[in-house]
Amino acid sequence: MLSKEQNELLTRVGKGTPMGEMMRRYWHPIALSSELPHPDCDPLRQPLLGETFVIWRDSDGKVGVMEELCMHRGASMALGRVEEGGIRCLYHGWKFAVDGTLMETPNHADPRVRQRLKAQAYPVREHLGLIWTYIGPKEHEPPFRHFAYENVPESNRILFKLIVKANYLQMWEAGTDSSHVGILHSNVTRPGWLAEGGTKPVIGDMVTEAWDDMSPKLEIENTKFGFHYVGIRKLNEQKNNVRLTPLFMPNGRIIEFPDFYTTVFDTPLDDQTTATYLVDASPTRALNLQERLTRSGLLSEKNYRDNQFLPTWEGRFGQDREAMRAKQSWSGFSGITQEDAVVTTSMGPVYDRSMEHLVAADAAIVRLRQRIMESLRRFQAGEAPIGVELADLTHMHGFDHDLAPTESWRDYAPDHARYYRTDD
Ligand code: FES
Ligand SMILES: [Fe+2]
Protein backbone atom coordinates (compact mmCIF):
# COMPACT_ATOMS: atom_id res chain seq x y z
CA MET A 1 0.00 0.00 0.00
CA LEU A 2 1.14 3.53 -0.69
CA SER A 3 -0.03 6.72 0.98
CA LYS A 4 -1.99 9.04 -1.27
CA GLU A 5 1.05 11.34 -1.35
CA GLN A 6 3.41 8.54 -2.40
CA ASN A 7 0.93 7.47 -5.04
CA GLU A 8 0.83 10.99 -6.45
CA LEU A 9 4.62 11.16 -6.37
CA LEU A 10 5.04 7.95 -8.39
CA THR A 11 2.27 8.47 -10.91
CA ARG A 12 2.50 12.16 -11.93
CA VAL A 13 4.89 12.63 -14.82
CA GLY A 14 4.26 16.18 -16.11
CA LYS A 15 6.92 18.86 -16.37
CA GLY A 16 7.96 20.11 -12.94
CA THR A 17 6.80 17.01 -11.02
CA PRO A 18 9.59 15.00 -9.32
CA MET A 19 8.84 11.85 -11.30
CA GLY A 20 8.38 13.81 -14.53
CA GLU A 21 11.71 15.55 -14.11
CA MET A 22 13.47 12.28 -13.27
CA MET A 23 11.91 10.50 -16.26
CA ARG A 24 13.16 13.35 -18.46
CA ARG A 25 16.74 12.29 -17.68
CA TYR A 26 16.36 9.16 -19.85
CA TRP A 27 15.90 8.58 -23.57
CA HIS A 28 12.34 7.55 -24.52
CA PRO A 29 10.79 6.04 -27.64
CA ILE A 30 8.42 8.62 -29.13
CA ALA A 31 7.26 6.86 -32.32
CA LEU A 32 7.71 3.80 -34.50
CA SER A 33 9.75 4.49 -37.63
CA SER A 34 6.80 3.10 -39.57
CA GLU A 35 4.66 6.01 -38.37
CA LEU A 36 6.88 8.29 -40.49
CA PRO A 37 7.04 6.00 -43.51
CA HIS A 38 8.93 8.18 -46.03
CA PRO A 39 10.69 11.54 -46.47
CA ASP A 40 8.31 14.52 -46.31
CA CYS A 41 5.46 12.32 -45.03
CA ASP A 42 2.69 13.69 -42.81
CA PRO A 43 3.96 14.94 -39.46
CA LEU A 44 2.86 13.39 -36.14
CA ARG A 45 1.48 15.09 -33.07
CA GLN A 46 2.75 13.03 -30.18
CA PRO A 47 2.53 13.52 -26.41
CA LEU A 48 5.33 12.44 -24.10
CA LEU A 49 5.43 12.98 -20.33
CA GLY A 50 2.53 15.43 -20.46
CA GLU A 51 4.03 17.66 -23.18
CA THR A 52 3.14 17.53 -26.86
CA PHE A 53 5.62 17.40 -29.71
CA VAL A 54 5.62 17.51 -33.47
CA ILE A 55 7.66 14.79 -35.17
CA TRP A 56 8.46 14.78 -38.84
CA ARG A 57 10.80 13.28 -41.40
CA ASP A 58 12.51 15.77 -43.70
CA SER A 59 13.38 15.40 -47.40
CA ASP A 60 16.67 13.64 -46.49
CA GLY A 61 14.86 11.18 -44.20
CA LYS A 62 16.12 12.81 -41.00
CA VAL A 63 13.64 12.97 -38.12
CA GLY A 64 12.93 16.12 -36.12
CA VAL A 65 11.27 16.39 -32.70
CA MET A 66 10.16 19.87 -31.63
CA GLU A 67 7.63 21.40 -29.30
CA GLU A 68 4.26 21.22 -30.98
CA LEU A 69 3.38 24.90 -30.98
CA CYS A 70 5.11 27.24 -33.41
CA MET A 71 7.52 29.65 -31.77
CA HIS A 72 6.02 32.57 -33.71
CA ARG A 73 2.47 32.71 -32.35
CA GLY A 74 1.67 29.19 -31.33
CA ALA A 75 -0.15 27.42 -34.16
CA SER A 76 0.30 23.65 -34.10
CA MET A 77 3.23 22.63 -36.25
CA ALA A 78 1.63 19.20 -36.57
CA LEU A 79 -0.70 20.77 -39.16
CA GLY A 80 2.29 22.11 -41.08
CA ARG A 81 3.65 21.41 -44.55
CA VAL A 82 6.68 19.14 -44.69
CA GLU A 83 8.68 20.24 -47.72
CA GLU A 84 12.16 20.94 -49.07
CA GLY A 85 14.21 20.14 -46.02
CA GLY A 86 11.94 21.45 -43.28
CA ILE A 87 8.51 21.84 -41.74
CA ARG A 88 6.52 24.97 -42.48
CA CYS A 89 3.90 26.39 -40.14
CA LEU A 90 0.57 26.92 -41.91
CA TYR A 91 -0.21 30.18 -40.17
CA HIS A 92 2.53 32.57 -41.41
CA GLY A 93 4.84 30.12 -43.11
CA TRP A 94 7.81 30.06 -40.76
CA LYS A 95 9.91 27.08 -41.74
CA PHE A 96 12.22 25.02 -39.49
CA ALA A 97 14.93 22.43 -40.03
CA VAL A 98 15.15 19.28 -37.88
CA ASP A 99 17.72 20.97 -35.63
CA GLY A 100 15.33 23.89 -35.01
CA THR A 101 17.07 26.33 -37.38
CA LEU A 102 14.63 28.97 -38.58
CA MET A 103 14.99 28.72 -42.37
CA GLU A 104 12.32 31.11 -43.68
CA THR A 105 10.00 33.81 -42.30
CA PRO A 106 7.86 34.90 -45.26
CA ASN A 107 5.96 37.53 -43.25
CA HIS A 108 9.19 39.15 -42.08
CA ALA A 109 11.82 40.05 -44.69
CA ASP A 110 14.64 41.12 -42.35
CA PRO A 111 16.93 38.06 -42.07
CA ARG A 112 18.20 38.99 -38.62
CA VAL A 113 15.23 37.42 -36.88
CA ARG A 114 16.22 34.10 -38.45
CA GLN A 115 19.72 34.41 -37.07
CA ARG A 116 18.48 35.40 -33.62
CA LEU A 117 15.77 32.78 -33.13
CA LYS A 118 15.97 29.01 -33.12
CA ALA A 119 13.20 26.58 -32.21
CA GLN A 120 13.67 24.12 -29.38
CA ALA A 121 14.52 20.85 -31.14
CA TYR A 122 15.36 17.72 -29.18
CA PRO A 123 18.02 15.09 -29.80
CA VAL A 124 16.74 12.18 -31.90
CA ARG A 125 18.02 8.67 -32.57
CA GLU A 126 16.34 6.38 -35.04
CA HIS A 127 17.40 2.84 -34.36
CA LEU A 128 15.97 -0.50 -35.49
CA GLY A 129 12.46 0.76 -36.10
CA LEU A 130 12.11 3.04 -33.10
CA ILE A 131 12.45 6.81 -32.91
CA TRP A 132 13.93 7.90 -29.59
CA THR A 133 14.22 11.34 -28.11
CA TYR A 134 15.69 13.03 -25.06
CA ILE A 135 13.69 15.97 -23.71
CA GLY A 136 15.61 16.60 -20.47
CA PRO A 137 18.21 19.29 -19.76
CA LYS A 138 20.95 19.43 -22.42
CA GLU A 139 23.79 19.18 -19.93
CA HIS A 140 22.44 15.88 -18.57
CA GLU A 141 21.89 14.03 -21.84
CA PRO A 142 22.76 10.40 -21.04
CA PRO A 143 24.38 7.93 -23.42
CA PHE A 144 22.00 6.22 -25.83
CA ARG A 145 21.13 2.74 -24.57
CA HIS A 146 21.66 -0.56 -26.31
CA PHE A 147 19.66 -3.71 -25.61
CA ALA A 148 20.08 -7.43 -26.28
CA TYR A 149 17.40 -7.36 -29.01
CA GLU A 150 19.88 -5.54 -31.25
CA ASN A 151 21.94 -8.69 -31.56
CA VAL A 152 19.44 -10.95 -33.32
CA PRO A 153 19.00 -11.04 -37.11
CA GLU A 154 16.48 -8.52 -38.42
CA SER A 155 14.05 -11.29 -39.43
CA ASN A 156 13.97 -12.44 -35.79
CA ARG A 157 12.77 -9.10 -34.47
CA ILE A 158 9.36 -7.40 -34.61
CA LEU A 159 7.92 -4.43 -32.81
CA PHE A 160 4.58 -2.84 -32.11
CA LYS A 161 3.02 -0.35 -29.77
CA LEU A 162 -0.15 -0.19 -27.79
CA ILE A 163 -1.64 3.01 -26.42
CA VAL A 164 -3.69 2.35 -23.30
CA LYS A 165 -5.80 4.70 -21.17
CA ALA A 166 -3.98 3.96 -17.94
CA ASN A 167 -1.11 5.47 -15.98
CA TYR A 168 2.32 4.04 -16.87
CA LEU A 169 2.79 2.56 -13.40
CA GLN A 170 -0.28 0.35 -13.76
CA MET A 171 1.18 -1.02 -16.98
CA TRP A 172 4.65 -1.43 -15.53
CA GLU A 173 3.34 -3.13 -12.40
CA ALA A 174 1.34 -5.56 -14.54
CA GLY A 175 4.57 -6.38 -16.36
CA THR A 176 6.37 -6.88 -13.05
CA ASP A 177 3.69 -9.12 -11.63
CA SER A 178 4.42 -12.84 -11.65
CA SER A 179 1.44 -14.41 -9.94
CA HIS A 180 -1.19 -13.16 -12.38
CA VAL A 181 0.33 -14.99 -15.34
CA GLY A 182 -1.12 -18.42 -14.51
CA ILE A 183 -4.45 -16.85 -13.48
CA LEU A 184 -5.44 -13.94 -15.74
CA HIS A 185 -3.74 -15.70 -18.68
CA SER A 186 -5.14 -19.16 -17.83
CA ASN A 187 -6.30 -19.53 -21.43
CA VAL A 188 -2.76 -19.80 -22.72
CA THR A 189 -0.73 -20.99 -19.74
CA ARG A 190 -2.37 -23.43 -17.40
CA PRO A 191 -2.85 -27.18 -17.95
CA GLY A 192 -5.19 -27.14 -14.94
CA TRP A 193 -7.60 -25.01 -16.94
CA LEU A 194 -7.47 -27.46 -19.84
CA ALA A 195 -8.04 -30.34 -17.41
CA GLU A 196 -11.20 -28.59 -16.21
CA GLY A 197 -12.44 -28.71 -19.81
CA GLY A 198 -11.03 -25.37 -20.89
CA THR A 199 -10.54 -24.88 -24.61
CA LYS A 200 -7.00 -25.32 -25.97
CA PRO A 201 -5.35 -22.04 -27.01
CA VAL A 202 -4.66 -21.25 -30.67
CA ILE A 203 -0.99 -20.81 -29.78
CA GLY A 204 -0.31 -23.29 -27.00
CA ASP A 205 3.42 -23.06 -26.50
CA MET A 206 3.15 -21.40 -23.09
CA VAL A 207 1.12 -24.19 -21.54
CA THR A 208 3.27 -25.80 -18.85
CA GLU A 209 2.60 -27.32 -15.44
CA ALA A 210 4.62 -24.55 -13.86
CA TRP A 211 1.67 -22.19 -14.18
CA ASP A 212 -0.52 -24.51 -12.10
CA ASP A 213 1.54 -23.33 -9.12
CA MET A 214 -0.28 -20.07 -8.59
CA SER A 215 1.71 -18.74 -5.65
CA PRO A 216 5.30 -18.60 -6.87
CA LYS A 217 8.13 -17.93 -4.45
CA LEU A 218 9.96 -14.75 -5.40
CA GLU A 219 13.65 -13.98 -4.96
CA ILE A 220 14.59 -10.38 -5.67
CA GLU A 221 17.92 -8.58 -6.09
CA ASN A 222 18.78 -4.98 -6.80
CA THR A 223 20.91 -4.31 -9.86
CA LYS A 224 22.48 -1.27 -11.45
CA PHE A 225 19.64 -1.02 -13.94
CA GLY A 226 16.91 -1.40 -11.29
CA PHE A 227 16.32 -4.93 -10.06
CA HIS A 228 15.53 -8.43 -11.20
CA TYR A 229 13.65 -11.27 -9.63
CA VAL A 230 12.94 -14.92 -10.15
CA GLY A 231 9.54 -16.53 -9.78
CA ILE A 232 10.06 -20.09 -8.58
CA ARG A 233 7.24 -22.56 -9.22
CA LYS A 234 7.15 -26.16 -8.12
CA LEU A 235 6.97 -28.65 -10.96
CA ASN A 236 7.67 -31.84 -8.98
CA GLU A 237 10.10 -33.12 -6.32
CA GLN A 238 13.02 -33.01 -8.80
CA LYS A 239 12.46 -29.70 -10.54
CA ASN A 240 11.31 -26.16 -10.05
CA ASN A 241 10.50 -23.80 -12.86
CA VAL A 242 12.49 -20.59 -12.48
CA ARG A 243 11.76 -17.44 -14.50
CA LEU A 244 14.02 -14.43 -14.30
CA THR A 245 12.61 -11.00 -15.12
CA PRO A 246 14.76 -7.85 -15.30
CA LEU A 247 13.07 -4.53 -14.50
CA PHE A 248 15.01 -1.49 -15.64
CA MET A 249 14.53 2.16 -14.84
CA PRO A 250 12.64 4.23 -15.59
CA ASN A 251 9.88 2.07 -17.17
CA GLY A 252 11.23 -1.11 -18.73
CA ARG A 253 11.23 -4.88 -18.49
CA ILE A 254 12.19 -8.02 -20.37
CA ILE A 255 9.67 -10.85 -20.43
CA GLU A 256 10.51 -14.39 -21.54
CA PHE A 257 8.31 -16.38 -23.89
CA PRO A 258 9.11 -19.97 -24.93
CA ASP A 259 11.32 -19.06 -27.91
CA PHE A 260 11.52 -15.29 -27.89
CA TYR A 261 11.67 -12.49 -25.39
CA THR A 262 10.06 -9.09 -25.40
CA THR A 263 11.68 -5.86 -24.25
CA VAL A 264 8.97 -3.48 -23.13
CA PHE A 265 8.92 0.27 -22.52
CA ASP A 266 5.81 1.61 -20.75
CA THR A 267 6.22 5.18 -21.92
CA PRO A 268 3.96 7.78 -20.29
CA LEU A 269 2.21 10.03 -22.80
CA ASP A 270 0.55 11.87 -19.93
CA ASP A 271 -0.60 10.91 -16.43
CA GLN A 272 -3.51 8.90 -17.78
CA THR A 273 -2.18 7.43 -21.01
CA THR A 274 0.65 5.04 -21.76
CA ALA A 275 2.29 4.03 -25.01
CA THR A 276 3.68 0.56 -24.44
CA TYR A 277 6.41 -0.23 -27.00
CA LEU A 278 7.21 -3.93 -27.33
CA VAL A 279 10.27 -5.23 -29.16
CA ASP A 280 10.20 -9.02 -29.60
CA ALA A 281 13.44 -10.80 -30.42
CA SER A 282 14.23 -14.45 -30.92
CA PRO A 283 17.70 -15.98 -30.90
CA THR A 284 16.36 -18.99 -32.81
CA ARG A 285 13.57 -18.19 -35.26
CA ALA A 286 11.97 -15.60 -37.53
CA LEU A 287 9.10 -13.72 -35.91
CA ASN A 288 5.81 -12.73 -37.42
CA LEU A 289 3.65 -9.79 -36.35
CA GLN A 290 0.33 -11.48 -37.21
CA GLU A 291 1.19 -14.42 -34.98
CA ARG A 292 2.18 -12.05 -32.18
CA LEU A 293 -1.03 -10.05 -32.45
CA THR A 294 -3.01 -13.30 -32.32
CA ARG A 295 -1.19 -14.31 -29.14
CA SER A 296 -1.84 -10.85 -27.76
CA GLY A 297 -5.56 -10.75 -28.59
CA LEU A 298 -5.00 -7.69 -30.78
CA LEU A 299 -5.75 -9.04 -34.23
CA SER A 300 -9.31 -7.70 -34.31
CA GLU A 301 -9.79 -4.06 -35.30
CA LYS A 302 -12.38 -3.87 -32.55
CA ASN A 303 -9.56 -4.23 -30.04
CA TYR A 304 -6.62 -2.56 -31.73
CA ARG A 305 -6.42 0.08 -34.44
CA ASP A 306 -3.83 2.79 -35.22
CA ASN A 307 -1.78 1.54 -32.26
CA GLN A 308 -4.69 2.25 -29.89
CA PHE A 309 -6.21 -0.25 -27.50
CA LEU A 310 -9.90 0.49 -28.04
CA PRO A 311 -12.11 -1.50 -25.63
CA THR A 312 -13.76 0.41 -22.78
CA TRP A 313 -16.49 -0.20 -20.21
CA GLU A 314 -18.91 0.80 -22.90
CA GLY A 315 -19.31 -2.69 -24.35
CA ARG A 316 -17.74 -4.27 -21.24
CA PHE A 317 -14.30 -4.24 -22.86
CA GLY A 318 -15.64 -6.83 -25.30
CA GLN A 319 -15.70 -9.50 -22.61
CA ASP A 320 -17.40 -12.66 -23.84
CA ARG A 321 -19.34 -14.02 -20.83
CA GLU A 322 -20.88 -16.74 -22.95
CA ALA A 323 -17.42 -18.04 -23.86
CA MET A 324 -16.60 -18.09 -20.14
CA ARG A 325 -19.68 -20.19 -19.37
CA ALA A 326 -18.89 -22.54 -22.25
CA LYS A 327 -15.28 -22.89 -21.01
CA GLN A 328 -13.96 -21.54 -24.25
CA SER A 329 -12.21 -18.78 -22.39
CA TRP A 330 -11.24 -18.36 -18.75
CA SER A 331 -11.22 -14.55 -18.81
CA GLY A 332 -13.68 -13.85 -21.61
CA PHE A 333 -10.80 -12.36 -23.59
CA SER A 334 -8.58 -13.91 -26.18
CA GLY A 335 -4.98 -12.88 -25.67
CA ILE A 336 -2.29 -11.89 -23.22
CA THR A 337 -1.78 -8.24 -24.05
CA GLN A 338 -5.53 -7.72 -24.35
CA GLU A 339 -6.06 -9.24 -20.89
CA ASP A 340 -3.32 -7.09 -19.36
CA ALA A 341 -4.66 -3.93 -21.00
CA VAL A 342 -8.22 -4.66 -19.85
CA VAL A 343 -7.36 -5.25 -16.20
CA THR A 344 -5.05 -2.23 -16.01
CA THR A 345 -7.65 0.00 -17.67
CA SER A 346 -10.37 -1.39 -15.40
CA MET A 347 -8.48 0.10 -12.41
CA GLY A 348 -9.28 3.61 -13.68
CA PRO A 349 -6.71 5.88 -15.31
CA VAL A 350 -4.72 6.54 -12.11
CA TYR A 351 -5.37 3.93 -9.43
CA ASP A 352 -5.23 5.07 -5.81
CA ARG A 353 -2.84 2.59 -4.20
CA SER A 354 -3.89 3.63 -0.69
CA MET A 355 -6.85 1.29 -1.32
CA GLU A 356 -4.89 -1.88 -2.07
CA HIS A 357 -4.04 -4.88 0.13
CA LEU A 358 -0.73 -6.44 -0.81
CA VAL A 359 0.36 -10.03 -0.13
CA ALA A 360 3.68 -11.87 -0.41
CA ALA A 361 3.07 -12.55 -4.12
CA ASP A 362 3.28 -8.78 -4.66
CA ALA A 363 6.85 -8.50 -3.39
CA ALA A 364 8.23 -7.56 -6.81
CA ILE A 365 5.67 -4.76 -7.08
CA VAL A 366 6.82 -3.45 -3.71
CA ARG A 367 10.44 -3.61 -4.86
CA LEU A 368 9.60 -1.79 -8.06
CA ARG A 369 8.15 1.10 -6.08
CA GLN A 370 11.10 1.09 -3.68
CA ARG A 371 13.54 1.31 -6.57
CA ILE A 372 11.63 4.21 -8.12
CA MET A 373 11.63 5.96 -4.72
CA GLU A 374 15.35 5.30 -4.34
CA SER A 375 16.00 6.67 -7.81
CA LEU A 376 13.92 9.76 -6.94
CA ARG A 377 15.85 10.19 -3.71
CA ARG A 378 19.16 10.14 -5.58
CA PHE A 379 17.86 12.47 -8.25
CA GLN A 380 16.60 14.97 -5.70
CA ALA A 381 19.94 14.78 -3.87
CA GLY A 382 21.63 15.89 -7.10
CA GLU A 383 22.89 12.41 -8.04
CA ALA A 384 22.19 10.48 -11.23
CA PRO A 385 18.95 8.44 -11.23
CA ILE A 386 19.30 4.65 -11.27
CA GLY A 387 20.82 3.14 -14.40
CA VAL A 388 20.88 6.34 -16.43
CA GLU A 389 24.60 5.97 -17.13
CA LEU A 390 24.33 2.43 -18.55
CA ALA A 391 24.78 2.56 -22.30
CA ASP A 392 25.34 -1.17 -22.71
CA LEU A 393 22.32 -3.14 -21.55
CA THR A 394 22.91 -5.86 -24.14
CA HIS A 395 23.74 -8.36 -21.38
CA MET A 396 20.46 -7.83 -19.56
CA HIS A 397 18.37 -10.98 -20.12
CA GLY A 398 15.57 -12.89 -18.54
CA PHE A 399 15.33 -16.68 -18.64
CA ASP A 400 12.95 -19.56 -18.11
CA HIS A 401 14.57 -22.78 -16.86
CA ASP A 402 13.55 -25.93 -15.03
CA LEU A 403 16.13 -26.39 -12.28
CA ALA A 404 16.76 -28.85 -9.48
CA PRO A 405 16.12 -27.31 -6.04
CA THR A 406 19.85 -27.65 -5.32
CA GLU A 407 20.86 -25.58 -8.37
CA SER A 408 21.51 -21.87 -8.09
CA TRP A 409 19.56 -19.79 -10.58
CA ARG A 410 22.35 -17.19 -10.41
CA ASP A 411 24.60 -19.60 -12.32
CA TYR A 412 22.21 -19.24 -15.23
CA ALA A 413 22.46 -15.46 -15.27
CA PRO A 414 26.22 -14.95 -15.27
CA ASP A 415 26.06 -11.85 -17.45
CA HIS A 416 24.12 -10.12 -14.73
CA ALA A 417 27.28 -9.95 -12.67
CA ARG A 418 28.25 -6.83 -14.58
CA TYR A 419 25.08 -5.09 -13.44
CA TYR A 420 25.16 -6.06 -9.76
CA ARG A 421 25.71 -3.17 -7.46
CA THR A 422 27.24 -3.37 -4.04
CA ASP A 423 26.15 -0.05 -2.57
CA ASP A 424 22.53 -0.97 -1.87
S1 FES B 1 2.24 30.91 -35.79
FE1 FES B 1 3.59 29.76 -36.97
S2 FES B 1 4.30 31.12 -38.47
FE2 FES B 1 2.99 32.31 -37.24
FE1 LIG C 1 0.05 -10.25 -18.05
PDB file of C-alpha atoms in Angstrom, residues 15 24 30 44-55 65-70 76-78 120 122 135 269-270:
ATOM      1  CA  LYS A  15       6.923  18.855 -16.371  1.00  0.00           C
ATOM      2  CA  ARG A  24      13.158  13.346 -18.461  1.00  0.00           C
ATOM      3  CA  ILE A  30       8.420   8.621 -29.126  1.00  0.00           C
ATOM      4  CA  LEU A  44       2.857  13.388 -36.142  1.00  0.00           C
ATOM      5  CA  ARG A  45       1.483  15.087 -33.070  1.00  0.00           C
ATOM      6  CA  GLN A  46       2.752  13.034 -30.183  1.00  0.00           C
ATOM      7  CA  PRO A  47       2.528  13.524 -26.414  1.00  0.00           C
ATOM      8  CA  LEU A  48       5.333  12.439 -24.100  1.00  0.00           C
ATOM      9  CA  LEU A  49       5.433  12.979 -20.326  1.00  0.00           C
ATOM     10  CA  GLY A  50       2.532  15.432 -20.457  1.00  0.00           C
ATOM     11  CA  GLU A  51       4.025  17.656 -23.180  1.00  0.00           C
ATOM     12  CA  THR A  52       3.142  17.528 -26.857  1.00  0.00           C
ATOM     13  CA  PHE A  53       5.620  17.397 -29.709  1.00  0.00           C
ATOM     14  CA  VAL A  54       5.618  17.513 -33.467  1.00  0.00           C
ATOM     15  CA  ILE A  55       7.663  14.795 -35.168  1.00  0.00           C
ATOM     16  CA  VAL A  65      11.274  16.390 -32.700  1.00  0.00           C
ATOM     17  CA  MET A  66      10.161  19.867 -31.634  1.00  0.00           C
ATOM     18  CA  GLU A  67       7.627  21.397 -29.297  1.00  0.00           C
ATOM     19  CA  GLU A  68       4.258  21.217 -30.985  1.00  0.00           C
ATOM     20  CA  LEU A  69       3.385  24.904 -30.976  1.00  0.00           C
ATOM     21  CA  CYS A  70       5.106  27.241 -33.410  1.00  0.00           C
ATOM     22  CA  SER A  76       0.297  23.645 -34.104  1.00  0.00           C
ATOM     23  CA  MET A  77       3.233  22.635 -36.252  1.00  0.00           C
ATOM     24  CA  ALA A  78       1.626  19.196 -36.575  1.00  0.00           C
ATOM     25  CA  GLN A 120      13.674  24.117 -29.378  1.00  0.00           C
ATOM     26  CA  TYR A 122      15.364  17.721 -29.179  1.00  0.00           C
ATOM     27  CA  ILE A 135      13.695  15.974 -23.708  1.00  0.00           C
ATOM     28  CA  LEU A 269       2.212  10.029 -22.799  1.00  0.00           C
ATOM     29  CA  ASP A 270       0.550  11.871 -19.929  1.00  0.00           C
TER      30      ASP A 270
END
